mmCIF file of C-alpha atoms in Angstrom:
data_model
loop_
_atom_site.group_PDB
_atom_site.id
_atom_site.type_symbol
_atom_site.label_atom_id
_atom_site.label_comp_id
_atom_site.label_asym_id
_atom_site.label_seq_id
_atom_site.Cartn_x
_atom_site.Cartn_y
_atom_site.Cartn_z
ATOM 1 C CA MET A 124 10.002 1.178 -13.004
ATOM 2 C CA ASN A 125 11.439 3.186 -10.138
ATOM 3 C CA GLN A 126 13.263 1.795 -7.093
ATOM 4 C CA ILE A 127 10.247 1.887 -4.736
ATOM 5 C CA GLN A 128 7.934 0.221 -7.236
ATOM 6 C CA SER A 129 10.614 -2.445 -7.786
ATOM 7 C CA LEU A 130 10.792 -2.956 -4.036
ATOM 8 C CA LEU A 131 7.008 -3.455 -3.855
ATOM 9 C CA ASN A 132 7.120 -5.930 -6.726
ATOM 10 C CA ASP A 133 10.185 -7.843 -5.504
ATOM 11 C CA CYS A 134 9.212 -8.052 -1.824
ATOM 12 C CA LEU A 135 5.444 -8.384 -2.111
ATOM 13 C CA ILE A 136 3.970 -9.188 -5.519
ATOM 14 C CA ARG A 137 6.534 -11.901 -6.281
ATOM 15 C CA THR A 138 5.386 -13.857 -3.225
ATOM 16 C CA LYS A 139 2.248 -14.598 -5.284
ATOM 17 C CA HIS A 140 0.246 -13.962 -2.079
ATOM 18 C CA VAL A 141 -0.020 -10.185 -2.409
ATOM 19 C CA GLU A 142 -2.423 -8.957 -5.068
ATOM 20 C CA HIS A 143 -1.728 -5.210 -4.807
ATOM 21 C CA ALA A 144 0.441 -2.946 -2.694
ATOM 22 C CA ALA A 145 1.015 0.746 -2.037
ATOM 23 C CA ILE A 146 2.931 3.095 0.216
ATOM 24 C CA ILE A 147 1.267 6.160 1.743
ATOM 25 C CA LYS A 148 3.345 9.075 3.029
ATOM 26 C CA LEU A 149 2.116 10.079 6.483
ATOM 27 C CA LYS A 150 3.443 13.617 6.108
ATOM 28 C CA ASP A 151 0.698 14.538 3.644
ATOM 29 C CA ASN A 152 -1.373 11.318 3.354
ATOM 30 C CA SER A 153 -0.448 11.002 -0.295
ATOM 31 C CA VAL A 154 0.170 7.782 -2.201
ATOM 32 C CA TRP A 155 3.913 7.637 -2.760
ATOM 33 C CA GLU A 156 3.911 4.543 -4.958
ATOM 34 C CA SER A 157 1.664 1.628 -5.826
ATOM 35 C CA THR A 158 1.854 -1.523 -7.862
ATOM 36 C CA VAL A 159 0.422 -1.700 -11.360
ATOM 37 C CA GLY A 160 -3.367 -1.917 -11.295
ATOM 38 C CA PHE A 161 -3.787 -0.595 -7.747
ATOM 39 C CA ASN A 162 -5.444 2.782 -7.996
ATOM 40 C CA LEU A 163 -5.418 3.916 -4.374
ATOM 41 C CA GLN A 164 -7.445 7.117 -4.307
ATOM 42 C CA PRO A 165 -6.441 9.987 -1.970
ATOM 43 C CA GLN A 166 -9.627 9.554 0.106
ATOM 44 C CA ASN A 167 -8.710 5.897 0.732
ATOM 45 C CA ALA A 168 -5.211 6.923 1.808
ATOM 46 C CA LEU A 169 -6.814 9.332 4.262
ATOM 47 C CA ILE A 170 -9.178 6.609 5.533
ATOM 48 C CA LEU A 171 -6.220 4.362 6.356
ATOM 49 C CA SER A 172 -4.293 7.173 8.016
ATOM 50 C CA SER A 173 -7.337 8.112 10.100
ATOM 51 C CA ALA A 174 -7.800 4.471 11.054
ATOM 52 C CA PHE A 175 -4.405 4.498 12.778
ATOM 53 C CA PHE A 176 -4.488 7.971 14.297
ATOM 54 C CA LYS A 177 -8.151 8.667 15.077
ATOM 55 C CA ASN A 178 -10.373 5.623 14.692
ATOM 56 C CA LEU A 179 -8.443 2.541 15.844
ATOM 57 C CA LEU A 180 -11.043 1.464 18.424
ATOM 58 C CA GLN A 181 -13.848 2.056 15.935
ATOM 59 C CA VAL A 182 -11.999 -0.034 13.325
ATOM 60 C CA ARG A 183 -11.685 -2.857 15.865
ATOM 61 C CA ARG A 184 -15.430 -2.767 16.594
ATOM 62 C CA GLU A 185 -16.933 -1.961 13.202
ATOM 63 C CA GLY A 186 -14.284 -2.787 10.630
ATOM 64 C CA LEU A 187 -13.446 -0.430 7.798
ATOM 65 C CA TYR A 188 -15.146 0.586 4.582
ATOM 66 C CA PHE A 189 -12.399 0.648 1.946
ATOM 67 C CA GLN A 190 -12.663 0.859 -1.850
ATOM 68 C CA GLU A 191 -16.397 0.182 -1.855
ATOM 69 C CA LYS A 192 -16.200 -2.891 0.401
ATOM 70 C CA GLN A 193 -16.824 -3.375 4.115
ATOM 71 C CA TYR A 194 -13.944 -5.187 5.811
ATOM 72 C CA LYS A 195 -14.142 -6.930 9.186
ATOM 73 C CA CYS A 196 -11.261 -6.279 11.571
ATOM 74 C CA VAL A 197 -9.104 -9.285 12.413
ATOM 75 C CA ARG A 198 -6.409 -7.326 14.277
ATOM 76 C CA ALA A 199 -5.775 -3.659 14.980
ATOM 77 C CA ASP A 200 -3.023 -2.117 17.064
ATOM 78 C CA ALA A 201 -0.817 0.972 16.883
ATOM 79 C CA TYR A 202 1.300 -0.520 14.071
ATOM 80 C CA SER A 203 -0.849 -2.985 12.120
ATOM 81 C CA ILE A 204 -4.414 -3.367 10.910
ATOM 82 C CA TYR A 205 -5.555 -6.676 9.404
ATOM 83 C CA LEU A 206 -8.921 -6.662 7.649
ATOM 84 C CA LYS A 207 -10.953 -9.322 5.864
ATOM 85 C CA ASN A 208 -13.889 -9.323 3.434
ATOM 86 C CA GLU A 209 -15.033 -12.842 2.518
ATOM 87 C CA ASN A 210 -12.060 -14.296 0.582
ATOM 88 C CA ARG A 211 -10.173 -11.001 0.289
ATOM 89 C CA GLY A 212 -8.120 -9.043 2.748
ATOM 90 C CA LEU A 213 -6.292 -5.808 3.411
ATOM 91 C CA ILE A 214 -3.189 -5.422 5.560
ATOM 92 C CA ALA A 215 -1.944 -1.968 6.587
ATOM 93 C CA VAL A 216 1.280 -1.496 8.540
ATOM 94 C CA LYS A 217 2.497 1.845 9.920
ATOM 95 C CA THR A 218 6.051 3.066 10.327
ATOM 96 C CA ASP A 219 7.109 6.534 11.509
ATOM 97 C CA SER A 220 6.848 7.944 7.972
ATOM 98 C CA TYR A 221 4.650 5.583 5.948
ATOM 99 C CA ILE A 222 1.679 3.277 5.846
ATOM 100 C CA LEU A 223 2.359 0.184 3.773
ATOM 101 C CA VAL A 224 -0.741 -1.434 2.282
ATOM 102 C CA ALA A 225 -1.124 -4.905 0.812
ATOM 103 C CA THR A 226 -4.177 -6.781 -0.418
ATOM 104 C CA TYR A 227 -4.743 -10.462 -1.002
ATOM 105 C CA SER A 228 -7.494 -12.319 -2.812
ATOM 106 C CA GLU A 229 -9.024 -15.770 -2.977
ATOM 107 C CA GLY A 230 -6.454 -18.526 -3.317
ATOM 108 C CA MET A 231 -3.713 -16.487 -1.639
ATOM 109 C CA TYR A 232 -2.463 -17.227 1.868
ATOM 110 C CA PRO A 233 -3.139 -14.309 4.233
ATOM 111 C CA SER A 234 -0.251 -15.381 6.482
ATOM 112 C CA VAL A 235 2.251 -15.006 3.629
ATOM 113 C CA CYS A 236 0.827 -11.581 2.777
ATOM 114 C CA VAL A 237 1.112 -10.502 6.425
ATOM 115 C CA GLU A 238 4.682 -11.781 6.741
ATOM 116 C CA ALA A 239 5.783 -10.045 3.534
ATOM 117 C CA ILE A 240 4.285 -6.635 4.369
ATOM 118 C CA GLU A 241 5.489 -6.762 7.993
ATOM 119 C CA LYS A 242 9.050 -7.564 6.829
ATOM 120 C CA LEU A 243 8.957 -4.683 4.353
ATOM 121 C CA ALA A 244 7.722 -2.388 7.133
ATOM 122 C CA ASP A 245 10.672 -3.533 9.287
ATOM 123 C CA TYR A 246 12.994 -2.619 6.410
ATOM 124 C CA PHE A 247 11.498 0.891 6.279
ATOM 125 C CA ARG A 248 11.704 1.212 10.070
ATOM 126 C CA ASP A 249 15.420 0.351 9.927
ATOM 127 C CA LYS A 250 15.947 2.959 7.182
ATOM 128 C CA GLU A 251 14.100 5.612 9.220
ATOM 129 C CA ASN A 252 16.434 5.215 12.224
#
C-alpha cells in the first residue's frame, strides 16, 4: 500500500463513515489513487471535474448522475459538492491540484464523512502552499 492510499485509509475509511474514497488530479483529470473496491472510471473523474469548473449551477439545480445513479444536490460551491441518493451520498472537495471524493452508505453518518474529507482537503491545501 502506497503513502496516498494509506492516507485515504487512515483519514477516511477508518472513520467507519466513509465507504470509498479517491483522489483525482486536476491537471489531467486522472484518478491518482483510490481505496480498495472503488473503481472510479475516467469518465466519472471528468464528470466531477466538470461539475466544479463548468456545471456548478446545473449541479445545484439538477443534481449529478454519477456511477449509474442520480444524486440530488445538498450543497455546491466553488470548493465542495455534497450529493445524496436515498441512503447513500457522495462528497467531492476541490483543492488547487486535486478533487477528493468520498462516498457513504446506509448506516453511516454523512456529517462524519463530510468532516473527514474536508479535513483531508485542508491537509492537501496546506501542502500545496
